[in-house]
Short mmCIF file of C-alpha atoms and ligand atoms in Angstrom, two decimals:
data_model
loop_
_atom_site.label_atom_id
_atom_site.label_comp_id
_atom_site.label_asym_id
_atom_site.label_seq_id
_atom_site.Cartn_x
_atom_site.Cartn_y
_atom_site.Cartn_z
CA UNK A 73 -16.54 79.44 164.87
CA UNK A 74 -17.32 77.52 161.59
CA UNK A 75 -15.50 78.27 158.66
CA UNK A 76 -18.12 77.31 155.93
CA UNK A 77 -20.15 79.97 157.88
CA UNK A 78 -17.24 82.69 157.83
CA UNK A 79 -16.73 82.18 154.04
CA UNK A 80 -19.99 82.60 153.60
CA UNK A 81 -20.65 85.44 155.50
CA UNK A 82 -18.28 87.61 153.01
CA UNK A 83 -19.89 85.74 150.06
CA UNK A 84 -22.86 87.46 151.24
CA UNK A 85 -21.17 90.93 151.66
CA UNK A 86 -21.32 91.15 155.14
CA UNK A 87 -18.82 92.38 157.50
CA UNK A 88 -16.16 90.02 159.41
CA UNK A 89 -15.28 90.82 163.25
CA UNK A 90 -11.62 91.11 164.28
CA UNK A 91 -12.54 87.73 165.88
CA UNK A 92 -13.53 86.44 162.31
CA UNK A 93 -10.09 87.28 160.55
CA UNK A 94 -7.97 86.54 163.54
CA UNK A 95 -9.81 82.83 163.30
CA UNK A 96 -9.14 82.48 159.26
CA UNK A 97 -5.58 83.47 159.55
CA UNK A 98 -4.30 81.50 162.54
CA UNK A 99 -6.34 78.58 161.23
CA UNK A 100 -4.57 79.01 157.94
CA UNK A 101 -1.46 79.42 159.60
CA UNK A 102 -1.61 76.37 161.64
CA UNK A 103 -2.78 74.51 158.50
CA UNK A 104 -6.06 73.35 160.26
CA UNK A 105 -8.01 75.56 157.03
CA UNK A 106 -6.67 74.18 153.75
CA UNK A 107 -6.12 76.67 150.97
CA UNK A 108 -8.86 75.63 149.02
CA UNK A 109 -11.09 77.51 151.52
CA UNK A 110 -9.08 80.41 152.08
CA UNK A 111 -8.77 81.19 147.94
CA UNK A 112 -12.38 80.94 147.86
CA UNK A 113 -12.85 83.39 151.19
CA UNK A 114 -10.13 85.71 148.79
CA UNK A 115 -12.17 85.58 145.79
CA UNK A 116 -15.34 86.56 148.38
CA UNK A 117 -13.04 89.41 149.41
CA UNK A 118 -12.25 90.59 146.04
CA UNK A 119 -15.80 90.90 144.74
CA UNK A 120 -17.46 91.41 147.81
CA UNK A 121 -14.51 93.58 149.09
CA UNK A 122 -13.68 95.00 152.74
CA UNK A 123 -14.95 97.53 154.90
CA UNK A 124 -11.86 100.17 156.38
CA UNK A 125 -12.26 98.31 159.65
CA UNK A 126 -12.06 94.75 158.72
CA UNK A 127 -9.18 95.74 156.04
CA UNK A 128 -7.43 97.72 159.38
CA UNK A 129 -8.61 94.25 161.08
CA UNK A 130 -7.02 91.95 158.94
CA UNK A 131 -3.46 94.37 158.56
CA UNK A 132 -3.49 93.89 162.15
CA UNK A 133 -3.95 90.58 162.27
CA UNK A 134 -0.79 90.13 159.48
CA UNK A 135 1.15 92.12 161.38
CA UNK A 136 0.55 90.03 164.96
CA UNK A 137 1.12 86.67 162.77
CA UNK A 138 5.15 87.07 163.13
CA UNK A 139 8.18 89.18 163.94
CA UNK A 140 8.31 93.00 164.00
CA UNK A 141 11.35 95.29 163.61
CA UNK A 142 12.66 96.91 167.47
CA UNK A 143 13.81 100.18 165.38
CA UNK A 144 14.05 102.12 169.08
CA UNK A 145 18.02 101.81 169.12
CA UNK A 146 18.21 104.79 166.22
CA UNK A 147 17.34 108.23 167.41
CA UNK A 148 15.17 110.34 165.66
CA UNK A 149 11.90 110.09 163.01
CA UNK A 150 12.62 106.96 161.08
CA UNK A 151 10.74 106.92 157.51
CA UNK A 152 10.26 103.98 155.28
CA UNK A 153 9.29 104.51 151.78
CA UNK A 154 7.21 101.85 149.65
CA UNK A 155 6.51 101.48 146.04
CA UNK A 156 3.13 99.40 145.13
CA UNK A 157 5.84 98.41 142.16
CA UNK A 158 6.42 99.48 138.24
CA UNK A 159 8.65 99.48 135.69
CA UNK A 160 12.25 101.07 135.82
CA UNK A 161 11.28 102.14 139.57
CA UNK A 162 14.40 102.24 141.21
CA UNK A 163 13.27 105.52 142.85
CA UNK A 164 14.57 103.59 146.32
CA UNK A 165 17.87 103.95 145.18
CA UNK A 166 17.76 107.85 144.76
CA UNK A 167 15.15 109.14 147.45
CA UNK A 168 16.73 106.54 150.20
CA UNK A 169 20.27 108.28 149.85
CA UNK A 170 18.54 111.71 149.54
CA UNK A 171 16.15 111.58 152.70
CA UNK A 172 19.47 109.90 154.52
CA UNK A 173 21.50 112.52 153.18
CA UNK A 174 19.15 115.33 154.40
CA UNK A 175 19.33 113.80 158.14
CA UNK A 176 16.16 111.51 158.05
CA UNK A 177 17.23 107.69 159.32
CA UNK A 178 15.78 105.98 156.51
CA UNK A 179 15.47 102.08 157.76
CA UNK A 180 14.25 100.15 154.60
CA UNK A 181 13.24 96.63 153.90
CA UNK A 182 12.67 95.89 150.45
CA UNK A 183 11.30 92.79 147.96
CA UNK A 184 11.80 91.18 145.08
CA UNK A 185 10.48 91.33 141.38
CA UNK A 186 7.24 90.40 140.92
CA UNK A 187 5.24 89.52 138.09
CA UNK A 188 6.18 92.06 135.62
CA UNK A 189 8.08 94.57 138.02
CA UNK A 190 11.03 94.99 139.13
CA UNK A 191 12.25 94.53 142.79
CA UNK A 192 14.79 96.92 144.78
CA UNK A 193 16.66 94.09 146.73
CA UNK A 194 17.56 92.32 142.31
CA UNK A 195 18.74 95.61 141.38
CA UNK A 196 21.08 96.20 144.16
CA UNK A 197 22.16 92.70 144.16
CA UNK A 198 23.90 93.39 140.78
CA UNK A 199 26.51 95.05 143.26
CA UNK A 200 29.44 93.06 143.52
CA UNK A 201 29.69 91.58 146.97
CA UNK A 202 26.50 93.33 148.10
CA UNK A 203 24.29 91.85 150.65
CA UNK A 204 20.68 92.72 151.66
CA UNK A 205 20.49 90.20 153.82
CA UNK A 206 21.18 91.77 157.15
CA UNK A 207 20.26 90.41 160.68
CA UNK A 208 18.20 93.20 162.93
CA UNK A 209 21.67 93.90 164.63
CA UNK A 210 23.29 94.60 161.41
CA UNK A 211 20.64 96.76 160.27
CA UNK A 212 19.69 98.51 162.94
CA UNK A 213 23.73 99.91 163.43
CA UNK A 214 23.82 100.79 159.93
CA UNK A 215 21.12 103.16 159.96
CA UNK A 216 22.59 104.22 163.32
CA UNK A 217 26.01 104.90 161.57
CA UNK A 218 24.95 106.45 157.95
CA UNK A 219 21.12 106.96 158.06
CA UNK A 220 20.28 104.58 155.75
CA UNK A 221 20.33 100.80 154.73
CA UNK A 222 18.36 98.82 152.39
CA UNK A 223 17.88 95.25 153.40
CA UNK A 224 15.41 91.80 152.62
CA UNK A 225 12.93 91.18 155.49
CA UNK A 226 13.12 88.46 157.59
CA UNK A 227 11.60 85.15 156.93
CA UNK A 228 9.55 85.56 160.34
CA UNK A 229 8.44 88.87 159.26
CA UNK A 230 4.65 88.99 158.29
CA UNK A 231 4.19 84.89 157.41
CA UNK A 232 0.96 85.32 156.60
CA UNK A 233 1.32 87.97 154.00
CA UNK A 234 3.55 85.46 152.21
CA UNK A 235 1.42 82.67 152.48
CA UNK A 236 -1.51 84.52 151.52
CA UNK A 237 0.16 86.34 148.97
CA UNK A 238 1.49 82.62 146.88
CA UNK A 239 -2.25 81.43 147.19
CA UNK A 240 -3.28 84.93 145.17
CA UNK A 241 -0.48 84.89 143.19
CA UNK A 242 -1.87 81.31 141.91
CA UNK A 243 -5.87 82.18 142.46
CA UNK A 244 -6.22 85.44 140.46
CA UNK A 245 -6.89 87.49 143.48
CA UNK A 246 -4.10 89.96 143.44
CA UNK A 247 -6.43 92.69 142.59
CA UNK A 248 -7.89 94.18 145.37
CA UNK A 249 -7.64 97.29 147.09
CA UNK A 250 -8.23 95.41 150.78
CA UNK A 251 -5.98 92.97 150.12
CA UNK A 252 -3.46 94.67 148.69
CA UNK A 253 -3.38 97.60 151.02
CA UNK A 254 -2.90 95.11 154.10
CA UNK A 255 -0.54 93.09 152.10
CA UNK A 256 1.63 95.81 151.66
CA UNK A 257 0.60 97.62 155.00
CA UNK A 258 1.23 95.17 157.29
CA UNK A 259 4.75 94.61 156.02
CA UNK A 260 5.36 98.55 156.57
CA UNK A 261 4.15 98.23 160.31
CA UNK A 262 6.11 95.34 160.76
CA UNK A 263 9.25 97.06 160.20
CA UNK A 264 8.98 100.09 162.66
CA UNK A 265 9.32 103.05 161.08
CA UNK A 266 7.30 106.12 162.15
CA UNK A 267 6.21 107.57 158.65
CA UNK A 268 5.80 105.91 155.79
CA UNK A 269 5.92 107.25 152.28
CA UNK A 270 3.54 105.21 149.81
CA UNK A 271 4.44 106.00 146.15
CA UNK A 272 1.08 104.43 144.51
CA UNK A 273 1.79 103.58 140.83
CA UNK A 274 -1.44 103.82 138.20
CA UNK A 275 -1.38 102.72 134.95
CA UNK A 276 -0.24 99.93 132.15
CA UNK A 277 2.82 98.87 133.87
CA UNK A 278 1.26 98.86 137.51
CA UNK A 279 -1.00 96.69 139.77
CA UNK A 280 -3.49 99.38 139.55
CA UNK A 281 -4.67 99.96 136.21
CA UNK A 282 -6.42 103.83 136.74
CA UNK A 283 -5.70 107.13 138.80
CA UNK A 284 -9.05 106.62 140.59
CA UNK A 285 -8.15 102.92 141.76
CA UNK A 286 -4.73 104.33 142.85
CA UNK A 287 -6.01 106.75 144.67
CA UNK A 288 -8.22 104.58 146.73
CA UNK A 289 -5.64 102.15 147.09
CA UNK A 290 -3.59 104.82 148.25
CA UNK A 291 -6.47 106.27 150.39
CA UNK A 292 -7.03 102.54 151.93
CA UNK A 293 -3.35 102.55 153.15
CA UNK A 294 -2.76 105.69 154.20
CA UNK A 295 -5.93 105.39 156.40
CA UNK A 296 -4.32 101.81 157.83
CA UNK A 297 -1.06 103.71 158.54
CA UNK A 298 -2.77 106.65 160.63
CA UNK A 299 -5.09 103.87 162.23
CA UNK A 300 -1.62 102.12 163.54
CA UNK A 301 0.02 105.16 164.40
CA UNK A 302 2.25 106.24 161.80
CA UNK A 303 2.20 109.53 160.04
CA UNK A 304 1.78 108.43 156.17
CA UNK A 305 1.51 110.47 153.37
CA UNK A 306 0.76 109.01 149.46
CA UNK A 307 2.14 109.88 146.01
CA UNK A 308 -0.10 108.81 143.45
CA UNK A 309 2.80 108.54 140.34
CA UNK A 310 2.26 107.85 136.54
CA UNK A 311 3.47 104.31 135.47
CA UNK A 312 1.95 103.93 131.93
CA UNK A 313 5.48 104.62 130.26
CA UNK A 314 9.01 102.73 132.06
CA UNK A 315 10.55 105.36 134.92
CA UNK A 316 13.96 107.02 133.49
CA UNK A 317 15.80 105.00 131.10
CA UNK A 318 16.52 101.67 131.95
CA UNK A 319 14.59 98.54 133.13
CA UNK A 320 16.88 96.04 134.41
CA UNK A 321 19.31 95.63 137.66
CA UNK A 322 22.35 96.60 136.80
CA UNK A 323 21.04 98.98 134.11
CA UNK A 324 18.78 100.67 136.83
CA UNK A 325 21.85 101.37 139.57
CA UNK A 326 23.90 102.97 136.92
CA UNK A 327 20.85 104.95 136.53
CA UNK A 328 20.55 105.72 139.89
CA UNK A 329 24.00 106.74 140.48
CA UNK A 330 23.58 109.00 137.27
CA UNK A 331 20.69 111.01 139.01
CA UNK A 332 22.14 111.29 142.35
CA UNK A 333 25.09 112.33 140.38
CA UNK A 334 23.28 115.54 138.94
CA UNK A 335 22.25 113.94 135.24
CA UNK A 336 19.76 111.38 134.63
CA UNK A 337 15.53 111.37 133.17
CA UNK A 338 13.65 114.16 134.19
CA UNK A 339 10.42 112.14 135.87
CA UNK A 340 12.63 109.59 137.31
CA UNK A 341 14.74 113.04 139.47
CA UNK A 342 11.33 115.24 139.87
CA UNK A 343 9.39 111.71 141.54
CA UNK A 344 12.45 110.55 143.73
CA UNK A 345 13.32 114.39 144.64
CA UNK A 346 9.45 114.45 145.78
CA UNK A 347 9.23 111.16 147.74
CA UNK A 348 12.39 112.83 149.63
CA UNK A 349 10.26 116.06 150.29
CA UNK A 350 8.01 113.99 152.03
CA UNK A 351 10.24 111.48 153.63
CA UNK A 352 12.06 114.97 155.44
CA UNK A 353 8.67 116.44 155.91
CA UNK A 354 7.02 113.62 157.89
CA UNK A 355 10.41 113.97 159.71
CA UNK A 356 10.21 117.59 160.81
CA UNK A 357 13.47 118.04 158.47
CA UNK A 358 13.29 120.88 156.96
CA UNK A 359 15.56 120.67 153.80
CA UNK A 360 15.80 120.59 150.33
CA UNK A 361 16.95 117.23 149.14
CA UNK A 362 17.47 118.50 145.58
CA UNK A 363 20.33 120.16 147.63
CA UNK A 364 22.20 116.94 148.32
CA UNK A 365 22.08 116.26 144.62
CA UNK A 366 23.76 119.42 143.97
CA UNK A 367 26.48 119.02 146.71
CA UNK A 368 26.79 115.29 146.20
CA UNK A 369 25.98 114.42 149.38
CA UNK A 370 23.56 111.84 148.53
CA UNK A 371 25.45 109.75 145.98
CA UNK A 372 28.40 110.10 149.14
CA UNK A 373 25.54 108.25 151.10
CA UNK A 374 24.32 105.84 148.60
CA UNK A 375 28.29 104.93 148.07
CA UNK A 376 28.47 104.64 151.78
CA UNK A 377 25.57 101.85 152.23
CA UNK A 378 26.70 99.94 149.29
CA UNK A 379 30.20 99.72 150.97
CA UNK A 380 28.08 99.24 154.30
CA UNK A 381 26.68 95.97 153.04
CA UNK A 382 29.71 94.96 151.40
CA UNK A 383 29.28 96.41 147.67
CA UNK A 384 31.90 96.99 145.77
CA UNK A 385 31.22 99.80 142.89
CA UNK A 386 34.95 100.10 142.08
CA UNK A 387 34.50 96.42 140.44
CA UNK A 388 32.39 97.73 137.71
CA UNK A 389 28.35 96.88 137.37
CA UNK A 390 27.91 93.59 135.23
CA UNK A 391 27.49 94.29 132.16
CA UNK A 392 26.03 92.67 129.57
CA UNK A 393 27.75 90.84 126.31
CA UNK A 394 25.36 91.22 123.97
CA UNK A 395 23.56 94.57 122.74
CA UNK A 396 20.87 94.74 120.05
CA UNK A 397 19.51 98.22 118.79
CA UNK A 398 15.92 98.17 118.47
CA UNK A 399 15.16 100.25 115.30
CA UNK A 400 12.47 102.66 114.82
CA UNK A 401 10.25 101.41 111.78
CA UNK A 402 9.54 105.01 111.29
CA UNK A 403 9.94 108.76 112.01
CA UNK A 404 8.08 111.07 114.86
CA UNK A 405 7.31 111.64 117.80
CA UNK A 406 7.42 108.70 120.54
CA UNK A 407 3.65 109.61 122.38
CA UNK A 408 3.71 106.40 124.65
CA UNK A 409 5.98 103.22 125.29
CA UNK A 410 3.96 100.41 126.99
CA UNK A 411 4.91 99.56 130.18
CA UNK A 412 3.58 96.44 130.67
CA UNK A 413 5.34 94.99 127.28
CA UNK A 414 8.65 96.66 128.26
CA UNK A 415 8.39 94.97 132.02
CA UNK A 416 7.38 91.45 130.49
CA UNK A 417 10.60 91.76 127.24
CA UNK A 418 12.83 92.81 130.31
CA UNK A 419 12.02 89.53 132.05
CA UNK A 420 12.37 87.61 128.94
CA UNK A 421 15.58 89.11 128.51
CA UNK A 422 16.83 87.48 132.20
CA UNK A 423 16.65 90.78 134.38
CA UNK A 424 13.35 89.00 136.45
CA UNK A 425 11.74 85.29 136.91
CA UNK A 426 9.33 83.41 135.36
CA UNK A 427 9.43 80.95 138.34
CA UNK A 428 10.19 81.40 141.82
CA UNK A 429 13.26 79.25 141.62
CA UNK A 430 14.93 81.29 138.12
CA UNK A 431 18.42 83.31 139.03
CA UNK A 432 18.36 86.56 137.82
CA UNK A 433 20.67 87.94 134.81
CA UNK A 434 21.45 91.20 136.67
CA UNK A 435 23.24 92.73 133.43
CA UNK A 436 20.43 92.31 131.32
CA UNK A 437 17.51 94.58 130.27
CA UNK A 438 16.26 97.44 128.23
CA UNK A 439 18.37 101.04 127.50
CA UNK A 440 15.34 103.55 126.33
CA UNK A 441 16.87 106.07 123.47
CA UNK A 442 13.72 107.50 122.42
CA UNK A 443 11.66 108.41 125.76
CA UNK A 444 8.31 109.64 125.67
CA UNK A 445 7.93 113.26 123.97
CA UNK A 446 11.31 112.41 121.98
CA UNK A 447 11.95 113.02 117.89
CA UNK A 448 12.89 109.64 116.37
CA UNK A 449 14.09 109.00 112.52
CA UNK A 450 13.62 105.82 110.81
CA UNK A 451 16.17 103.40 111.31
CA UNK A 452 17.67 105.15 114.53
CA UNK A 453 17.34 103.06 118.32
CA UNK A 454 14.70 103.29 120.19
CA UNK A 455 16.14 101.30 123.07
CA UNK A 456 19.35 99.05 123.15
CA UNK A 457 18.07 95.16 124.70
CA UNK A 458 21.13 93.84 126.99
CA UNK A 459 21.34 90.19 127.30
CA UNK A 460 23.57 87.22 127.18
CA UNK A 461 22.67 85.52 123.85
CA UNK A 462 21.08 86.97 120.21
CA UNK A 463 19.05 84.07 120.46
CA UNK A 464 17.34 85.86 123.71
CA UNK A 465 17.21 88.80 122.07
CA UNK A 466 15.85 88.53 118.96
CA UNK A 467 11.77 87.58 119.78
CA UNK A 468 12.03 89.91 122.59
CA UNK A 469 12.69 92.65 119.78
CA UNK A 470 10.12 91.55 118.00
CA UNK A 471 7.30 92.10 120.26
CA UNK A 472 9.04 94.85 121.53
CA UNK A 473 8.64 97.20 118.82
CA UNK A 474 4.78 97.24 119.83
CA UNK A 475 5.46 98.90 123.02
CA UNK A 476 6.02 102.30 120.98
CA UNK A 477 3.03 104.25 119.62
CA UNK A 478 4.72 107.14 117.15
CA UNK A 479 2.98 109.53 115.70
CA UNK A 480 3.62 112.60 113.34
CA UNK A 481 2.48 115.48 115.78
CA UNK A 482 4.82 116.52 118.55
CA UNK A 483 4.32 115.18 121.99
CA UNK A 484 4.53 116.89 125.33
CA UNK A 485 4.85 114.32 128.45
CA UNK A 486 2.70 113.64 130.29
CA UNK A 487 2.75 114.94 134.41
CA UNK A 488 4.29 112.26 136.16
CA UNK A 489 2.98 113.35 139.95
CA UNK A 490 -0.82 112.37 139.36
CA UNK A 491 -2.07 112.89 143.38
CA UNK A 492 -0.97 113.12 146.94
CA UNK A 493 -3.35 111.28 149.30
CA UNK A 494 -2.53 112.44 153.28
CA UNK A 495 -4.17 111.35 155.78
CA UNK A 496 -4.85 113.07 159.37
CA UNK A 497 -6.37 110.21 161.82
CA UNK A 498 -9.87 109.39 161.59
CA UNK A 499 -12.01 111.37 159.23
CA UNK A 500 -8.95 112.34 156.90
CA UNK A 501 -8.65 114.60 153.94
CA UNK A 502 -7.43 113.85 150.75
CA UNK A 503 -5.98 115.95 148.27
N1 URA B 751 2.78 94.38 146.64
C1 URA B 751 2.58 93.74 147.81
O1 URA B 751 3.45 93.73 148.68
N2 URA B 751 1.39 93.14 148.02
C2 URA B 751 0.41 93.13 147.10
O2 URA B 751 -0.63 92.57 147.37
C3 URA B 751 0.64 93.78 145.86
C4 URA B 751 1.84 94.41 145.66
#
């Protein structure tokens, strides 16, 4: 096979074989095909785009390029879950605990913050002592023992997701539905569960910018699960305004630990009490997991994997020294707050990284006062910025203020649950 002649063949919209993709990635892999060629076959791909078979093709060929998760050591329907990322998503952190807490095994391997968003493994990180780096053993008993763990995936997990995923990162192809839906797909089949709950973000603050991309998106991968096997069902969930409250690690526990505690943001408890739904239905489980909130079963479970991987709560969340209201230049009614701008002053702040190598400040970030659909008077907070220095914090305010459109006519918010995509084999329906 010639590559010049594979490129070319997608520049030319035409359809790879299995053969084709398998050739690209191990020849990427094996650093015979420098990444010059490959970014230009992923700009081909983005334009061009992917047929369902070549994008089930190359999810496949992801999957076989390392290490996949041996889950059959823990009895019963395992279900991942798997955000496409946002801002202020720390829905992990509540529907994890109240799947677990409703009987599913909930085996889940997690990332990082990218770009603008935030990643699950940063947030619980900001847990004294906690680890998310867990070896398959580790993991594996955990879930075995209390349903539910939250770990990092392995390093020989999915290598060519990563490598592809740095030459994107760096070549402006991030956005595509075929290459996002095996990025994130293949990582899902890689770690063994049986059903997978997708919660597909749209809007500002997500990779997807409209409800009809998301819902192809979510289509795409849904459609990859049920090729491979695993019942997967799609939420397609609003993320022009920040989830709940806070943006930021520490910030976004305490949040958690609020909602599982009974309290908390509306959308942030009606979207994580919904991924649950699923998570048991996919199971067979049939229970209610607003239940567990109400008995506190699930914050008993979240407590229990946090001690699991060596958390310790009772030391107090970092917090951080410095807090700077961020006053409303006027009075109404809040009718949006930018995601995007609240995930990027976040990251200024310290809570994410602006290069791969940055540590993380896991007290900082943003405290929202005045949510969307709130009254605000002049001069009163419309968030609180957490950081370590004024310095920080002062430019970040600045720009800040932008992120809030008020106007003088009251607001109602918006739905939050935009779609669910389910798939049922070949030919599926969507809804
Ligand atoms: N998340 C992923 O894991 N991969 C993508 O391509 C985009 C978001």
């Amino acid at each position: 096979m010639n590559i010049l002649e594979v490129i070319a063949r997608k520049r030319d919209g035409l359809e790879h074989s299995p053969e084709e993709i398998g050739f690209l990635l191990d020849g990427y892999l094996a650093g015979e095909i420098p990444d010059y060629q490959i970014a230009a076959w992923l700009m081909a791909v983005v334009t061009r785009g992917m047929t369902r078979s070549e994008t089930l093709a190359l999810t496949r060929a992801m999957v076989a390029s390392g290490e996949v998760m041996d889950l059959s050591a823990i009895p019963g329907f395992k279900v991942d879950k798997h955000s496409t990322g946002g801002v202020g998503d720390k829905v992990t952190l509540i529907a994890g605990p109240l799947a677990a807490a409703c009987g599913v095994p909930v085996p889940k391997l997690s990332g990082r913050g990218l770009a603008h968003t935030g990643g699950t493994l940063d947030k619980l990180e900001s847990v004294p002592g906690l680890r998310v780096e867990l070896s398959p053993a580790e993991f594996v008993a955990q879930v075995r023992e209390i349903g539910l763990a939250v770990a990092a995936q392995s390093p020989r997990m999915v290598p060519a997701d990563k490598a592809l995923y740095a030459l994107r990162d760096v070549t402006a192809t991030v956005p595509s539905v075929p290459l996002i839906a095996s990025s994130v797909m293949s990582k899902k089949l890689a770690a063994g569960a049986d059903g997978i709950v997708l919660d597909v973000k749209a809007g500002r603050g997500a990779f997807m910018p409209d409800v009809l991309s998301a819902v192809e998106l979510a289509r795409e991968m849904v459609e990859i699960g049920e090729g491979a096997g695993r019942r997967t069902v799609a939420l397609v969930t609003a993320m022009d305004n920040p989830l709940g409250r806070s943006v930021g690690n520490a910030l976004e526990v305490k949040e958690a630990l609020e909602v599982l505690a009974g309290g908390g943001d509306r959308d942030l408890r009606e979207v994580s009490v919904q991924v649950a739904v699923e998570m048991c239905s996919l199971a067979g489980i049939d229970r209610d997991p607003a239940a567990t909130i109400a008995d506190g079963s699930a914050r008993q479970r979240f407590e229990q994997m946090i001690a699991a991987q060596g958390g310790r709560l009772a030391d107090g969340l970092p917090e951080a020294p410095v807090r700077l209201p961020l006053a409303s230049p006027r009075s109404g009614w809040v009718e949006a707050i930018d995601a995007l701008e609240v995930g990027y002053a976040s990251l200024e702040l310290g809570a994410g990284r602006m290069r791969k190598e940055d540590p993380i400040d896991h007290s900082a970030g943003i405290v929202i006062e005045a949510q969307v659909g709130d009254r605000v008077e002049a001069g009163r907070p419309l968030a609180v910025l957490h950081t370590s220095s004024e310095a920080l914090a002062g430019p970040v305010a600045r720009r800040l203020l932008s992120a809030w459109r008020i106007v003088d006519h009251e607001v109602a918010r918006p739905p939050h649950i935009l779609r669910r995509v389910e798939g049922h084999g070949p030919g599926s329906a969507v809804h």
